[in-house]
Short mmCIF file of C-alpha atoms in Angstrom, two decimals:
data_model
loop_
_atom_site.label_atom_id
_atom_site.label_comp_id
_atom_site.label_asym_id
_atom_site.label_seq_id
_atom_site.Cartn_x
_atom_site.Cartn_y
_atom_site.Cartn_z
CA UNK A 1 9.82 20.12 -15.99
CA UNK A 2 11.37 18.67 -18.94
CA UNK A 3 11.44 14.58 -18.94
CA UNK A 4 14.79 13.26 -20.37
CA UNK A 5 15.76 9.62 -21.47
CA UNK A 6 17.53 9.07 -18.25
CA UNK A 7 14.33 9.84 -16.03
CA UNK A 8 12.70 7.01 -17.93
CA UNK A 9 15.44 4.69 -17.67
CA UNK A 10 15.54 5.21 -13.59
CA UNK A 11 11.46 5.19 -13.13
CA UNK A 12 9.97 2.71 -15.33
CA UNK A 13 11.61 -0.60 -14.10
CA UNK A 14 11.31 0.57 -10.56
CA UNK A 15 7.61 1.36 -11.02
CA UNK A 16 7.05 -2.10 -12.49
CA UNK A 17 8.82 -3.59 -9.70
CA UNK A 18 6.89 -1.38 -7.11
CA UNK A 19 3.52 -2.35 -8.52
CA UNK A 20 4.26 -6.00 -8.38
CA UNK A 21 5.19 -5.81 -4.90
CA UNK A 22 2.26 -3.80 -3.98
CA UNK A 23 -0.12 -6.16 -5.73
CA UNK A 24 0.95 -8.91 -3.61
CA UNK A 25 1.73 -7.58 -0.16
CA UNK A 26 1.47 -3.71 -0.10
CA UNK A 27 4.14 -1.41 0.40
CA UNK A 28 4.88 -0.49 -3.11
CA UNK A 29 5.13 3.20 -2.35
CA UNK A 30 8.54 2.54 -0.62
CA UNK A 31 10.01 1.64 -3.85
CA UNK A 32 7.90 3.95 -6.14
CA UNK A 33 8.25 7.14 -4.71
CA UNK A 34 11.88 7.18 -4.18
CA UNK A 35 12.10 6.23 -7.73
CA UNK A 36 10.71 9.81 -8.68
CA UNK A 37 13.23 11.43 -6.54
CA UNK A 38 15.99 9.59 -7.95
CA UNK A 39 14.70 10.99 -11.24
CA UNK A 40 14.93 14.59 -9.92
CA UNK A 41 11.46 15.44 -9.34
CA UNK A 42 10.52 17.69 -6.37
CA UNK A 43 8.49 16.31 -3.56
CA UNK A 44 5.17 17.71 -4.89
CA UNK A 45 5.64 16.47 -8.52
CA UNK A 46 7.16 13.25 -7.19
CA UNK A 47 4.01 12.56 -4.97
CA UNK A 48 1.53 13.51 -7.60
CA UNK A 49 3.10 11.44 -10.52
CA UNK A 50 3.56 8.50 -8.01
CA UNK A 51 -0.28 8.75 -7.26
CA UNK A 52 -0.97 8.51 -11.05
CA UNK A 53 1.14 5.47 -11.71
CA UNK A 54 -0.08 3.79 -8.46
CA UNK A 55 -3.62 4.45 -9.12
CA UNK A 56 -3.62 2.97 -12.78
CA UNK A 57 -1.67 0.05 -11.44
CA UNK A 58 -4.10 -0.51 -8.53
CA UNK A 59 -7.16 -0.61 -10.83
CA UNK A 60 -5.29 -3.33 -12.97
CA UNK A 61 -4.38 -5.69 -10.08
CA UNK A 62 -7.79 -4.94 -8.21
CA UNK A 63 -9.63 -5.85 -11.43
CA UNK A 64 -7.61 -8.95 -11.66
CA UNK A 65 -8.41 -10.22 -8.13
CA UNK A 66 -12.22 -9.18 -8.49
CA UNK A 67 -12.41 -11.12 -11.81
CA UNK A 68 -10.66 -14.17 -10.20
CA UNK A 69 -13.24 -14.07 -7.34
CA UNK A 70 -10.39 -13.22 -4.88
CA UNK A 71 -11.75 -10.09 -3.24
CA UNK A 72 -14.53 -9.59 -0.88
CA UNK A 73 -16.54 -6.95 -2.33
CA UNK A 74 -18.69 -6.19 0.72
CA UNK A 75 -15.93 -6.13 3.25
CA UNK A 76 -13.61 -4.04 0.61
CA UNK A 77 -16.33 -1.50 -0.31
CA UNK A 78 -17.05 -0.73 3.29
CA UNK A 79 -13.44 -0.72 4.58
CA UNK A 80 -12.83 1.73 1.43
CA UNK A 81 -15.58 4.00 2.33
CA UNK A 82 -14.48 4.26 6.06
CA UNK A 83 -10.90 4.68 5.09
CA UNK A 84 -11.70 8.23 3.82
CA UNK A 85 -12.77 9.87 7.19
CA UNK A 86 -10.02 7.83 8.74
CA UNK A 87 -7.38 9.14 6.55
CA UNK A 88 -8.60 12.61 6.84
CA UNK A 89 -8.53 12.32 10.65
CA UNK A 90 -4.96 11.04 10.55
CA UNK A 91 -3.66 13.80 8.49
CA UNK A 92 -5.23 16.37 11.03
CA UNK A 93 -3.20 14.55 13.78
CA UNK A 94 -0.15 14.44 11.72
CA UNK A 95 -0.05 18.33 11.63
CA UNK A 96 -0.13 18.52 15.50
CA UNK A 97 2.39 15.98 16.71
CA UNK A 98 6.17 15.80 16.26
CA UNK A 99 6.99 13.61 13.09
CA UNK A 100 9.83 12.11 15.15
CA UNK A 101 7.39 10.69 17.47
CA UNK A 102 5.45 8.95 14.92
CA UNK A 103 8.56 7.39 13.52
CA UNK A 104 9.64 6.05 16.87
CA UNK A 105 6.07 4.70 17.31
CA UNK A 106 6.52 2.87 14.03
CA UNK A 107 10.01 1.38 14.91
CA UNK A 108 8.52 -0.14 17.77
CA UNK A 109 5.34 -1.62 15.92
CA UNK A 110 6.95 -2.94 12.91
CA UNK A 111 9.02 -5.72 14.65
CA UNK A 112 5.72 -6.80 16.44
CA UNK A 113 3.84 -7.12 13.11
CA UNK A 114 6.72 -9.07 11.49
CA UNK A 115 6.33 -11.64 14.58
CA UNK A 116 2.89 -11.84 14.03
CA UNK A 117 3.45 -12.66 10.34
CA UNK A 118 6.19 -15.25 11.09
CA UNK A 119 4.14 -17.11 13.76
CA UNK A 120 1.49 -17.75 11.18
CA UNK A 121 3.71 -19.18 8.28
CA UNK A 122 1.92 -22.54 8.37
CA UNK A 123 -1.59 -21.29 8.01
CA UNK A 124 -3.24 -20.71 4.56
CA UNK A 125 -6.18 -19.54 6.44
CA UNK A 126 -6.90 -18.63 10.24
CA UNK A 127 -10.00 -18.90 12.17
CA UNK A 128 -11.78 -15.51 12.41
CA UNK A 129 -11.15 -13.65 15.54
CA UNK A 130 -14.29 -11.72 15.02
CA UNK A 131 -17.60 -13.51 14.98
CA UNK A 132 -19.16 -13.76 11.57
CA UNK A 133 -22.04 -11.44 12.62
CA UNK A 134 -19.77 -8.81 13.37
CA UNK A 135 -17.72 -9.00 10.12
CA UNK A 136 -19.02 -5.85 8.69
CA UNK A 137 -18.60 -3.64 11.90
CA UNK A 138 -14.71 -5.05 11.87
CA UNK A 139 -14.50 -4.19 8.14
CA UNK A 140 -15.57 -0.77 9.06
CA UNK A 141 -13.37 -0.54 11.93
CA UNK A 142 -10.24 -1.88 9.76
CA UNK A 143 -11.07 0.78 7.00
CA UNK A 144 -11.13 3.69 9.81
CA UNK A 145 -8.07 2.62 11.65
CA UNK A 146 -5.84 1.86 8.47
CA UNK A 147 -7.13 4.89 6.79
CA UNK A 148 -6.13 6.80 9.85
CA UNK A 149 -2.80 5.26 9.84
CA UNK A 150 -2.42 6.22 6.25
CA UNK A 151 -3.03 9.79 6.82
CA UNK A 152 -0.61 9.86 9.77
CA UNK A 153 2.09 7.86 8.65
CA UNK A 154 1.50 6.42 4.99
CA UNK A 155 3.96 3.64 4.04
CA UNK A 156 2.76 -0.10 4.59
CA UNK A 157 -0.73 0.59 4.54
CA UNK A 158 -1.65 -2.19 2.31
CA UNK A 159 0.41 -4.59 4.28
CA UNK A 160 -1.52 -3.73 7.48
CA UNK A 161 -4.80 -3.99 5.68
CA UNK A 162 -3.86 -7.66 4.54
CA UNK A 163 -2.67 -8.41 8.33
CA UNK A 164 -5.93 -7.38 9.68
CA UNK A 165 -8.12 -9.00 7.20
CA UNK A 166 -6.32 -12.11 7.60
CA UNK A 167 -6.14 -11.99 11.48
CA UNK A 168 -9.56 -10.62 12.36
CA UNK A 169 -11.71 -11.93 9.43
CA UNK A 170 -10.11 -15.15 8.74
CA UNK A 171 -9.18 -14.40 5.09
CA UNK A 172 -6.43 -16.18 3.59
CA UNK A 173 -3.52 -14.38 2.12
CA UNK A 174 -4.79 -14.17 -1.48
CA UNK A 175 -8.44 -13.13 -0.40
CA UNK A 176 -7.02 -10.41 1.82
CA UNK A 177 -4.53 -9.08 -0.80
CA UNK A 178 -7.29 -8.60 -3.22
CA UNK A 179 -9.64 -7.15 -0.74
CA UNK A 180 -6.81 -4.65 0.39
CA UNK A 181 -6.56 -3.51 -3.06
CA UNK A 182 -10.07 -2.12 -3.10
CA UNK A 183 -9.53 0.00 -0.19
CA UNK A 184 -6.06 1.11 -1.69
CA UNK A 185 -7.73 2.25 -4.77
CA UNK A 186 -10.20 4.50 -3.06
CA UNK A 187 -7.49 6.23 -1.20
CA UNK A 188 -5.25 6.55 -4.14
CA UNK A 189 -8.12 8.01 -6.57
CA UNK A 190 -8.89 10.58 -3.71
CA UNK A 191 -5.07 11.66 -3.57
CA UNK A 192 -4.86 11.66 -7.28
CA UNK A 193 -7.74 14.03 -7.95
CA UNK A 194 -6.26 16.55 -5.43
CA UNK A 195 -2.88 16.40 -7.19
CA UNK A 196 -4.20 16.88 -10.59
CA UNK A 197 -6.35 19.67 -9.63
CA UNK A 198 -3.30 21.32 -8.10
CA UNK A 199 -1.15 20.64 -11.43
CA UNK A 200 1.33 18.42 -9.63
CA UNK A 201 1.56 15.54 -11.94
CA UNK A 202 4.07 15.22 -14.64
CA UNK A 203 2.01 13.53 -17.22
CA UNK A 204 4.90 12.98 -19.78
CA UNK A 205 6.32 10.68 -16.96
CA UNK A 206 3.48 9.37 -15.15
CA UNK A 207 1.65 7.93 -18.15
CA UNK A 208 4.65 5.61 -19.48
CA UNK A 209 5.06 4.81 -15.78
CA UNK A 210 1.19 3.84 -15.46
CA UNK A 211 1.55 1.60 -18.13
CA UNK A 212 4.52 -0.26 -16.36
CA UNK A 213 2.41 -0.03 -13.13
CA UNK A 214 -0.31 -1.97 -14.79
CA UNK A 215 2.14 -4.75 -16.23
CA UNK A 216 3.61 -5.14 -12.60
CA UNK A 217 0.21 -5.03 -10.89
CA UNK A 218 -1.10 -7.70 -13.39
CA UNK A 219 1.93 -10.08 -12.86
CA UNK A 220 1.85 -9.70 -8.98
CA UNK A 221 -1.76 -10.49 -8.85
CA UNK A 222 -1.56 -13.57 -11.28
CA UNK A 223 1.45 -14.83 -9.23
CA UNK A 224 -0.54 -14.52 -5.99
CA UNK A 225 -3.69 -16.06 -7.13
CA UNK A 226 -1.34 -19.13 -8.68
CA UNK A 227 1.03 -19.45 -5.67
CA UNK A 228 -1.08 -18.77 -2.59
CA UNK A 229 -1.04 -17.44 0.79
CA UNK A 230 2.90 -18.47 1.28
CA UNK A 231 4.06 -16.04 -1.61
CA UNK A 232 2.03 -13.40 0.11
CA UNK A 233 3.43 -13.78 3.54
CA UNK A 234 7.22 -14.01 2.06
CA UNK A 235 6.53 -10.71 0.15
CA UNK A 236 5.01 -9.06 3.25
CA UNK A 237 8.15 -9.84 5.40
CA UNK A 238 10.36 -8.26 2.58
CA UNK A 239 7.99 -5.20 2.72
CA UNK A 240 7.98 -4.90 6.65
CA UNK A 241 12.07 -5.13 6.33
CA UNK A 242 11.94 -2.29 3.66
CA UNK A 243 9.52 -0.20 6.10
CA UNK A 244 11.70 -0.78 9.14
CA UNK A 245 14.88 0.26 7.18
CA UNK A 246 13.15 3.39 5.94
CA UNK A 247 12.16 4.23 9.50
CA UNK A 248 15.39 3.76 10.90
CA UNK A 249 16.98 5.87 8.18
CA UNK A 250 14.48 8.77 8.87
CA UNK A 251 15.01 8.79 12.60
CA UNK A 252 18.77 8.75 12.51
CA UNK A 253 19.18 11.12 9.51
#
């Protein structure tokens, strides 16, 4: 497929913004994937090229969080490992139930999640709902469950990781964002390898987009670290609103 200058004009700014949002609160795919559709890519090329830019941007923001000490390595690595079989199981189930059923389930779930975020607006850090001796078991369960969600539904995976790390393990929003990036990175790398092997990545567009993704991810991580958990919460509400709008559109269209 030939890449035109109009495709760059459409994709590059949106990928920068998507990576910024994803670095803070997750959900960047709600912006980046439609950007490739707008540029005229077919669904397979759009998904594969999106994974390239998202993966490179996630590496940058994840590295920024880790270098700043704003990611829990033990929790993040374990959750990332467990997300892989979870994603596989979710994908298997997705092939066996009606897609409309999944969308309706998400429409019911998203307002509940938004209410949870809103009710914790004045708390930079919660008391952990899980006793400390069970933290690693909880991290494994979070990785498995959200990996399953990622395979079954997809959008908003990073946002739900942040919410569970905050509620169950008592992380503040910044630490939860950094840890979630580690899990996102594992799933992105696995998917990217598959798309590259199948030849479903448009490198001429994906490489410049990856550069924009790096810039957006670094800026998002920097602002999150400097502005704190309140900034993360506000961005999460924006992402949840976008996710709800997308699900509503999918159901009625």
